[in-house]
Coordinates of C-alpha atoms in Angstrom, one line a residue:
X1 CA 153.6 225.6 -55.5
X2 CA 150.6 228.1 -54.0
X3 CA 151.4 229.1 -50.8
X4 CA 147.6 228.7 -50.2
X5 CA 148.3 224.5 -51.1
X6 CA 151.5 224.5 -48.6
X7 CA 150.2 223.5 -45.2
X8 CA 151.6 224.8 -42.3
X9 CA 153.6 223.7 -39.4
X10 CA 152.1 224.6 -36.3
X11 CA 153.5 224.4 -32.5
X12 CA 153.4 226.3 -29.3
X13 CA 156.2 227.5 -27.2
X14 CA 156.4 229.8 -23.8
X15 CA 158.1 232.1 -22.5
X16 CA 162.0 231.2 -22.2
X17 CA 163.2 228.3 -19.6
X18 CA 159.7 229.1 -18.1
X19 CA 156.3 226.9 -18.5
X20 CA 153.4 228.6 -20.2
X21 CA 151.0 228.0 -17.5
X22 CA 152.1 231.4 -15.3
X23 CA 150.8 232.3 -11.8
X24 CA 148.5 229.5 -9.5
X25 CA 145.3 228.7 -11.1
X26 CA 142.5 229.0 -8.0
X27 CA 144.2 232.0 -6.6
X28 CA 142.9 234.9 -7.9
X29 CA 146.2 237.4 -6.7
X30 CA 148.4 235.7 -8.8
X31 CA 146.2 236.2 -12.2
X32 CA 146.8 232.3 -13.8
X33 CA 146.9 232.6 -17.5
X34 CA 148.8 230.7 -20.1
X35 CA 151.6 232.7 -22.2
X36 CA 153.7 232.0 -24.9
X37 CA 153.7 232.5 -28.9
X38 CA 152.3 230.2 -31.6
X39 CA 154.9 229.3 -34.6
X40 CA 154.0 228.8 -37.6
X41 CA 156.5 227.5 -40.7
X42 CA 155.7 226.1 -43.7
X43 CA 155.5 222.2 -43.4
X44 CA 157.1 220.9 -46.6
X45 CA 159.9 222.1 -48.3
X46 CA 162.5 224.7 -46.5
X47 CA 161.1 227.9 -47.7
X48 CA 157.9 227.4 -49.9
X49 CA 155.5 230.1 -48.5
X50 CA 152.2 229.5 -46.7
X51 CA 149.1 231.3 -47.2
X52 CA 147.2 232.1 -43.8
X53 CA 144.2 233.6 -43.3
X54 CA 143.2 233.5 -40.2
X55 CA 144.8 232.5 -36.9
X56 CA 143.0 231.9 -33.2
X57 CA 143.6 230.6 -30.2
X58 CA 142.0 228.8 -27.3
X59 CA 142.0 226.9 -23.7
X60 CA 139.5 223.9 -24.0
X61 CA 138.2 221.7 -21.0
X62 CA 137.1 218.4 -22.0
X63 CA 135.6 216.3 -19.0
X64 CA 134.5 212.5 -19.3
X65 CA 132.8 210.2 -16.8
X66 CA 131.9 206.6 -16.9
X67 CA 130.9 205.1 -13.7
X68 CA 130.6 201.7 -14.3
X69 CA 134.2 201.7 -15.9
X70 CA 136.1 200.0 -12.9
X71 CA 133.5 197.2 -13.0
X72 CA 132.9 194.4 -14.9
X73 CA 129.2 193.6 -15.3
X74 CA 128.0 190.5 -16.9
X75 CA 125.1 190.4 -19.4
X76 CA 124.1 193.7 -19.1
X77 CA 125.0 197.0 -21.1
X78 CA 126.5 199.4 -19.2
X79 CA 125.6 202.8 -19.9
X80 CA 128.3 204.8 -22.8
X81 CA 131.1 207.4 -21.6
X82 CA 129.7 210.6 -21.3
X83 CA 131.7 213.8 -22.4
X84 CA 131.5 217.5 -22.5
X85 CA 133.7 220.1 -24.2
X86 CA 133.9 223.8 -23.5
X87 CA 135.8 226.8 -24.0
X88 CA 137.7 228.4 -21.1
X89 CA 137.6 231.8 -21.0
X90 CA 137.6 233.5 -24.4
X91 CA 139.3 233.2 -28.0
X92 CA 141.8 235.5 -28.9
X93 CA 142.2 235.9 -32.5
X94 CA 146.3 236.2 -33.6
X95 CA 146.0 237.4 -37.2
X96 CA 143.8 238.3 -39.5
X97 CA 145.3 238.5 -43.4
X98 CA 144.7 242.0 -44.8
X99 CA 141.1 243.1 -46.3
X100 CA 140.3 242.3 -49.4
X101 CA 142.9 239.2 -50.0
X102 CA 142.3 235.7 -49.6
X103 CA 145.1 235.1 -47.4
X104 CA 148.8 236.3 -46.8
X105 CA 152.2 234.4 -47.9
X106 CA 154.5 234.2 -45.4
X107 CA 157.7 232.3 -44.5
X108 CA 157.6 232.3 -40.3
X109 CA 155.3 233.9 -38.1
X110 CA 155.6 234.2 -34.1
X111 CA 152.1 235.3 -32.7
X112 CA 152.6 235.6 -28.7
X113 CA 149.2 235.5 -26.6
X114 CA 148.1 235.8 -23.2
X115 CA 144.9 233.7 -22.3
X116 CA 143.6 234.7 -18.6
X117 CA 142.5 231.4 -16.9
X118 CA 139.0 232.3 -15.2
X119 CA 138.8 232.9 -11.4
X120 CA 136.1 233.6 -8.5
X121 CA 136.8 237.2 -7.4
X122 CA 137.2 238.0 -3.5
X123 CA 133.9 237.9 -2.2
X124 CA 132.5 235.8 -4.8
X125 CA 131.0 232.5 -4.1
X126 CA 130.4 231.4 -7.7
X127 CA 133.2 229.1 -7.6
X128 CA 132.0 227.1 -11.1
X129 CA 133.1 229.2 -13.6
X130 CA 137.0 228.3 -11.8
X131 CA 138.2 225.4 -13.9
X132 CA 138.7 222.3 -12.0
X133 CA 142.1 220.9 -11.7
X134 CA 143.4 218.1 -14.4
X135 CA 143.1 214.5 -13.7
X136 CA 142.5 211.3 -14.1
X137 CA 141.0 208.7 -12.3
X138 CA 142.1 205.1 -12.5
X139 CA 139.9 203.5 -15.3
X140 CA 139.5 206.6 -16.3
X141 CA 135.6 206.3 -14.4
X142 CA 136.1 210.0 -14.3
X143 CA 138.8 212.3 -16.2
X144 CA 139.3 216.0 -16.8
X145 CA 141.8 217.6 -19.1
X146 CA 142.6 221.1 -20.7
X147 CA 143.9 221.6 -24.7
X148 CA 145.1 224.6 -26.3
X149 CA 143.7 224.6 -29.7
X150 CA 145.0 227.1 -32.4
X151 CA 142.7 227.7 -35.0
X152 CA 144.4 228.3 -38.8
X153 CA 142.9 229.2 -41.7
X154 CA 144.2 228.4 -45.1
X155 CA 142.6 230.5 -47.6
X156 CA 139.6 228.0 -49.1
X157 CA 140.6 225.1 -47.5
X158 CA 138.4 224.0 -44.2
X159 CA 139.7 225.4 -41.0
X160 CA 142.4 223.4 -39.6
X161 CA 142.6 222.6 -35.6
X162 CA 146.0 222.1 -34.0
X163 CA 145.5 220.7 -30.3
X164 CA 148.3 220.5 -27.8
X165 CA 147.6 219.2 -24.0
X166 CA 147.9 221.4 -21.2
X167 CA 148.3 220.2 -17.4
X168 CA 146.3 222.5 -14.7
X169 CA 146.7 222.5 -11.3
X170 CA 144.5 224.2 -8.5
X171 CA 146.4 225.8 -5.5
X172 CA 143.3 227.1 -3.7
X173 CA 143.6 223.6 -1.5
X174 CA 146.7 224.2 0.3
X175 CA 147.3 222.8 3.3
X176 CA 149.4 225.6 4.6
X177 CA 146.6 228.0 4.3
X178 CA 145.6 229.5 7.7
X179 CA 141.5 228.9 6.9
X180 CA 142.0 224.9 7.1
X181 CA 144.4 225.1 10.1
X182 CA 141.0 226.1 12.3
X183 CA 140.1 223.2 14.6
X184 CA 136.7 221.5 13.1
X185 CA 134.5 219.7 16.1
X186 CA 132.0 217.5 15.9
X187 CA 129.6 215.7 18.2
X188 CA 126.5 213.2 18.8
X189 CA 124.9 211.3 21.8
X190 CA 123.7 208.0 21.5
X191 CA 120.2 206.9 23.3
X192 CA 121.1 210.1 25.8
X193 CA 123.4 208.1 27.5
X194 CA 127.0 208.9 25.6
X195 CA 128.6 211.7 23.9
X196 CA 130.7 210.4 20.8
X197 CA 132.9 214.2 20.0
X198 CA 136.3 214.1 17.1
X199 CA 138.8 217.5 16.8
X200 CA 140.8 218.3 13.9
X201 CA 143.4 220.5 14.2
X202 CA 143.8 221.1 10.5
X203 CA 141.6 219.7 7.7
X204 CA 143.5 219.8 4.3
X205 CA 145.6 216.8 4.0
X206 CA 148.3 215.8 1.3
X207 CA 149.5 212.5 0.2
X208 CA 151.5 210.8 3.1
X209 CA 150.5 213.6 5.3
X210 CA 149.7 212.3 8.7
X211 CA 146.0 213.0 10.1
X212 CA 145.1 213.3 13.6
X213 CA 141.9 213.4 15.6
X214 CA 140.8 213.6 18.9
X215 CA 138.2 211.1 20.0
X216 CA 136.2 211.9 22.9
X217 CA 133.2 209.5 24.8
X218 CA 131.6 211.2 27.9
X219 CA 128.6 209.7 30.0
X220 CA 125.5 211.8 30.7
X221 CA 125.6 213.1 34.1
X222 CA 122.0 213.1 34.0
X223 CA 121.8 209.4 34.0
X224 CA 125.1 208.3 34.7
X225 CA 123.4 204.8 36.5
X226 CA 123.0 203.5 33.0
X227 CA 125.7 205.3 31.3
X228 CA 128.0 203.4 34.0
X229 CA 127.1 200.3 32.5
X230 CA 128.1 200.8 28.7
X231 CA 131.5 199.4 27.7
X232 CA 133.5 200.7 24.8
X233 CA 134.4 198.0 22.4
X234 CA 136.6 199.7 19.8
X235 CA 136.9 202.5 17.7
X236 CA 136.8 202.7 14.6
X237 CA 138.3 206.0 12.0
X238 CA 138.4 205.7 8.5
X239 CA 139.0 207.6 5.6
X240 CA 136.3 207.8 2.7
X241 CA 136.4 209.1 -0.8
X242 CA 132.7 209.9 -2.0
X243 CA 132.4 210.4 -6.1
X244 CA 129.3 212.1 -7.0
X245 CA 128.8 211.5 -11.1
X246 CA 126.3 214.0 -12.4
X247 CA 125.9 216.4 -9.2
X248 CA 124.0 219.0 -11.1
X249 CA 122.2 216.6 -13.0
X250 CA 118.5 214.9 -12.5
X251 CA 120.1 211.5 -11.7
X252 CA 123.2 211.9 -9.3
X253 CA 125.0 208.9 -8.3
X254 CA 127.2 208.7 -5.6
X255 CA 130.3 206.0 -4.8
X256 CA 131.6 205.5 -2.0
X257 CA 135.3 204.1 -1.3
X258 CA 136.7 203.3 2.4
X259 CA 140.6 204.5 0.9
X260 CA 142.0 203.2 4.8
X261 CA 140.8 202.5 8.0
X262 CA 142.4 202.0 11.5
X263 CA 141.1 200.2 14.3
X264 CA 141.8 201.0 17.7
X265 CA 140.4 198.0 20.3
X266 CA 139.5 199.4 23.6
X267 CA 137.5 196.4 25.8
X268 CA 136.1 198.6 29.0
X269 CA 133.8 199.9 30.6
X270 CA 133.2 204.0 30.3
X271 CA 134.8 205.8 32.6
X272 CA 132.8 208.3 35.0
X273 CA 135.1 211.1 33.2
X274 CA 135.0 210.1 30.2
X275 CA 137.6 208.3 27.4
X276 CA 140.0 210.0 25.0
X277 CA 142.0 208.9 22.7
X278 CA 144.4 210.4 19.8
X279 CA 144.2 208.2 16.5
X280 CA 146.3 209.2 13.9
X281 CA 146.4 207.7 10.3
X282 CA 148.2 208.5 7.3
X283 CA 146.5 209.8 4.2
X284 CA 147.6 206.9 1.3
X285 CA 150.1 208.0 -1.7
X286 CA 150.8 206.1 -4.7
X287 CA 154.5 205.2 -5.8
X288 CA 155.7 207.1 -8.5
X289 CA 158.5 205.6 -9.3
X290 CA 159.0 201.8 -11.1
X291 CA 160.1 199.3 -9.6
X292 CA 163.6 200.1 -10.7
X293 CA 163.4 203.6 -9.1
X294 CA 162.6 205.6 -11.7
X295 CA 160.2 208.1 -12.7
X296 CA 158.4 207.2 -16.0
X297 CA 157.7 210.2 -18.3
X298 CA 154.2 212.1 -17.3
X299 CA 151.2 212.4 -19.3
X300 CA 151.5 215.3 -21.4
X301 CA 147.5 216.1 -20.2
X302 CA 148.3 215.4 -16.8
X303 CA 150.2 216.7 -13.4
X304 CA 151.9 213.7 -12.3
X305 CA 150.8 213.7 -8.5
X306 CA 152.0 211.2 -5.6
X307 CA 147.6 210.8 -5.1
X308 CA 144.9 209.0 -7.0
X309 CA 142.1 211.9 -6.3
X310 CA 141.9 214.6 -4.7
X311 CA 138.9 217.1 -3.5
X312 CA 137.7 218.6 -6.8
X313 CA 133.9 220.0 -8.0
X314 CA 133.8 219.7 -12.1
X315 CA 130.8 220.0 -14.1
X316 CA 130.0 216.1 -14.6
X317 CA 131.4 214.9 -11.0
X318 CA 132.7 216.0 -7.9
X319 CA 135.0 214.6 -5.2
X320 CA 134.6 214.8 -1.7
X321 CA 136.5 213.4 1.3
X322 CA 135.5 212.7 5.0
X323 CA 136.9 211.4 8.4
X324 CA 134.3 208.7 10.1
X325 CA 134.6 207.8 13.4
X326 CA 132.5 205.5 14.9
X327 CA 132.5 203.9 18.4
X328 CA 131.4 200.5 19.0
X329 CA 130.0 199.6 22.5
X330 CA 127.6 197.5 24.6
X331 CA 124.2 198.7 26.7
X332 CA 124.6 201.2 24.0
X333 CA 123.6 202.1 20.5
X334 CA 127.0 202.6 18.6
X335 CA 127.8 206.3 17.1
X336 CA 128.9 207.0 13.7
X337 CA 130.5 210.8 13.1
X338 CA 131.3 212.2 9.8
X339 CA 133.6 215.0 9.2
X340 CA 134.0 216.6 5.9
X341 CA 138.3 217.4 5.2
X342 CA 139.9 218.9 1.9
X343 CA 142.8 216.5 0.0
X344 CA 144.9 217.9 -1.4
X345 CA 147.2 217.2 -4.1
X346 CA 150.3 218.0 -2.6
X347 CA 151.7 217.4 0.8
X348 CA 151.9 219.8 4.1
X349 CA 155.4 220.1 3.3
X350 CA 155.1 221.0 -0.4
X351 CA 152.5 223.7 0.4
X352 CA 154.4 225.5 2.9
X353 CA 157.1 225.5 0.2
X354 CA 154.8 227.0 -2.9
X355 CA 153.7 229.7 -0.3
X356 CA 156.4 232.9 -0.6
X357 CA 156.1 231.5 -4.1
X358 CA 152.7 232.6 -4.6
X359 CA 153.4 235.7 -2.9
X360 CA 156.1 236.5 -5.4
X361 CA 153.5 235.5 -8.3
X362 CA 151.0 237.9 -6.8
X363 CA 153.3 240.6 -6.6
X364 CA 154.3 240.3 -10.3
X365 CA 150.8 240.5 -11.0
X366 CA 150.0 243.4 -9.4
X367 CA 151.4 245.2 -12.7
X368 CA 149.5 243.3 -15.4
X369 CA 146.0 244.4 -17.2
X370 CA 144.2 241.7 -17.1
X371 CA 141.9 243.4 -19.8
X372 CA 144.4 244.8 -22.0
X373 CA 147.9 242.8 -21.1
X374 CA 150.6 244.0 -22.9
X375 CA 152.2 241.3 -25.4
X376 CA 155.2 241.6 -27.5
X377 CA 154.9 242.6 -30.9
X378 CA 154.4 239.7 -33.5
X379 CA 156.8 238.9 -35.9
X380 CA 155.6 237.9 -39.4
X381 CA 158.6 237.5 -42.3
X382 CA 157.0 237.5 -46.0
X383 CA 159.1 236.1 -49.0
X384 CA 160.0 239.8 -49.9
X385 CA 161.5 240.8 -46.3
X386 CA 165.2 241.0 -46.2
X387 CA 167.4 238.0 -44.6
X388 CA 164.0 236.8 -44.8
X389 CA 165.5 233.0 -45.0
X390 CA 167.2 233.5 -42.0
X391 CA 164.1 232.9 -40.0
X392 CA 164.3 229.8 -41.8
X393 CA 167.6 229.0 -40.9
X394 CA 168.5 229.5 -44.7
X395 CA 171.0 232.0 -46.8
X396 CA 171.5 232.0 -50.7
X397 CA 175.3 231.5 -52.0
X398 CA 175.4 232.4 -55.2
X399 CA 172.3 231.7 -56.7
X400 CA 172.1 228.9 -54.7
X401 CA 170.1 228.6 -51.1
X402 CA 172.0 226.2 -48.6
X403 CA 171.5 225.9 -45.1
X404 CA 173.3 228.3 -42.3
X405 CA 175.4 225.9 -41.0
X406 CA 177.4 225.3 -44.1

């Protein structure tokens, strides 16, 4: 048969008992790229060559949204799923067969690669070109996921596509970073007569991580005869998830979900110094496990996370997260505050694990060229090579070919 006519087997593999995806995507130090080494073999027969002419490779982003998805709407058309697909970085082309022929035969090749995952450079505030992190919303109103695609050409035959999922995390959200461990204050007044203040002590929170603030009424001195007279009913802190679809677009639309709430009843008048109180609620988790205690097989696309969402900017939405407080009284106008936090996809615990780990990614980086890495040579066996059916798992006895293991 024409090695040209013999399609080929294609896969992708990284680096030994390691996962392709090296370093911590969002943390520029550590240099997140994606090595490993795409196979090819022939795919039919044991050793009938395979004529290839041209081999590339690629880190795609492909981001959906659909809004109305998680709701039914009768008699009425909602509007269609809207996609985007781009490429991450740059192609880096494998192998090119040699000038003047249509294509090469070969029996194996192992092509290793090194794509650099794009990052915002100290200083740099243009965070968009920093690929958001994977996931997946429940009816999928929103979803982001990566692909390597490899790129082979057969001689004449149309350019074949080979896709195979890639899970990406971002790390820049860590709770255990020291720039969300700064307290974050807020305050309004109400009518001139009350001072409604909340403190964080942190504000990146992971699933099941517990989050505390500091509530705060104080009268007005100034008119402290009327400010005597206002009672606090309850207090009120919840936890909101706010889904902007289309934030750069001419039409933004914005969802808001109340994800937990806790009410705290207080029934008295304000006190001449004031009322504090520490409310504390937990940020909510979903069960990985079934309900026979174990953990079902992940999405290949996806990072299986103990969260729903989590803060993350993409191209067709954006998440954001904030703590309301808001204080319910008499003789007085109630007062709503709104404090912005980061969620995080892992918990306070986690992060303060993954952090000498990122040190020890950073330092190994410290070596690399990111503009010319340096890669392993690639290995390409041709019908003529000797022990060429090795590679194939194959010897000849006599004048016939059997497989090694006989």
């Amino acid at each position: 048969m024409e090695s040209s006519k013999v399609n080929a087997f294609v896969r992708v593999s990284g680096p030994p008992n390691r996962n392709y995806l090296v370093g911590y995507p969002g943390i520029s130090a550590t240099l997140p790229r994606i090595e490993g080494k795409v196979e090819i073999r022939p795919g039919a027969g044991y050793s009938a060559p395979v004529g290839i002419s041209y081999v590339a490779i690629g880190l795609y982003r492909k981001e959906t949204i659909h809004p109305h998805a998680d709701s039914i709407i009768s008699n009425h058309l909602a509007a269609p799923r809207k996609e985007i697909r781009d490429l991450v970085g740059k192609e880096m082309r494998l192998f090119q067969c040699s000038a003047g022929k249509a294509y090469d035969s070969v029996l194996a090749m192992d092509l290793p690669f090194v794509l650099f995952i794009p990052f915002s450079k100290a200083g740099n505030e243009d965070i968009i070109k920093v690929p958001p992190a994977s996931l997946q919303l429940p009816s999928r109103v929103a979803e982001t996921y990566y692909e390597l695609v490899v790129s082979v050409q057969q001689g004449s035959a149309d350019l074949k596509k080979h896709s195979f999922p890639v899970p990406l995390s971002r790390y820049d959200t860590l709770s255990s970073f020291g720039m969300y461990n700064r307290p974050e204050t807020q305050e309004r007044v109400s009518d001139h007569l009350v001072t409604l203040s909340m403190c964080l002590q942190r504000w990146s929170f992971g699933p099941n991580d517990p989050v505390e603030v500091r509530v705060r009424l104080t009268p007005n001195p100034d008119w402290m005869s009327k400010a005597k007279k206002v009672s606090i009913q309850r207090i009120v802190v919840a936890l909101e998830e706010q889904i902007t679809y289309n934030p750069e677009g001419d039409e933004p639309t914005t969802k808001v979900n109340k994800l937990i709430s806790k009410k705290e009843v207080v029934g008295q008048k304000l006190p001449p110094d004031g009322y504090q109180s520490d409310v504390t609620i937990r940020l909510p988790a979903k069960e990985l496990r079934d309900s026979d205690g174990f953990l079902p097989p992940p999405k290949p696309a996806f990072p299986m996370h103990p969260i729903i969402g989590f803060t993350t900017t993409a191209t067709l939405y954006k998440i954001d997260y904030f703590l309301s407080v808001k204080a319910h009284m008499s003789s007085c106008r109630d007062i709503t505050l709104r404090q912005k936090i980061i969620v995080s996809p892992f918990d306070h615990q986690t992060c303060l694990d993954e952090l000498p780990l990122i040190m020890q990614a950073a330092q190994d980086a410290s070596s690399i060229n990111a503009v010319g890495p340096m890669l392993p040579a690639p290995t390409i066996v041709r019908p003529g090579d000797p022990n060429a059916l090795h590679w194939l798992g194959m010897t000849m006895v006599g004048n016939e070919r059997k497989l090694l293991i006989h």
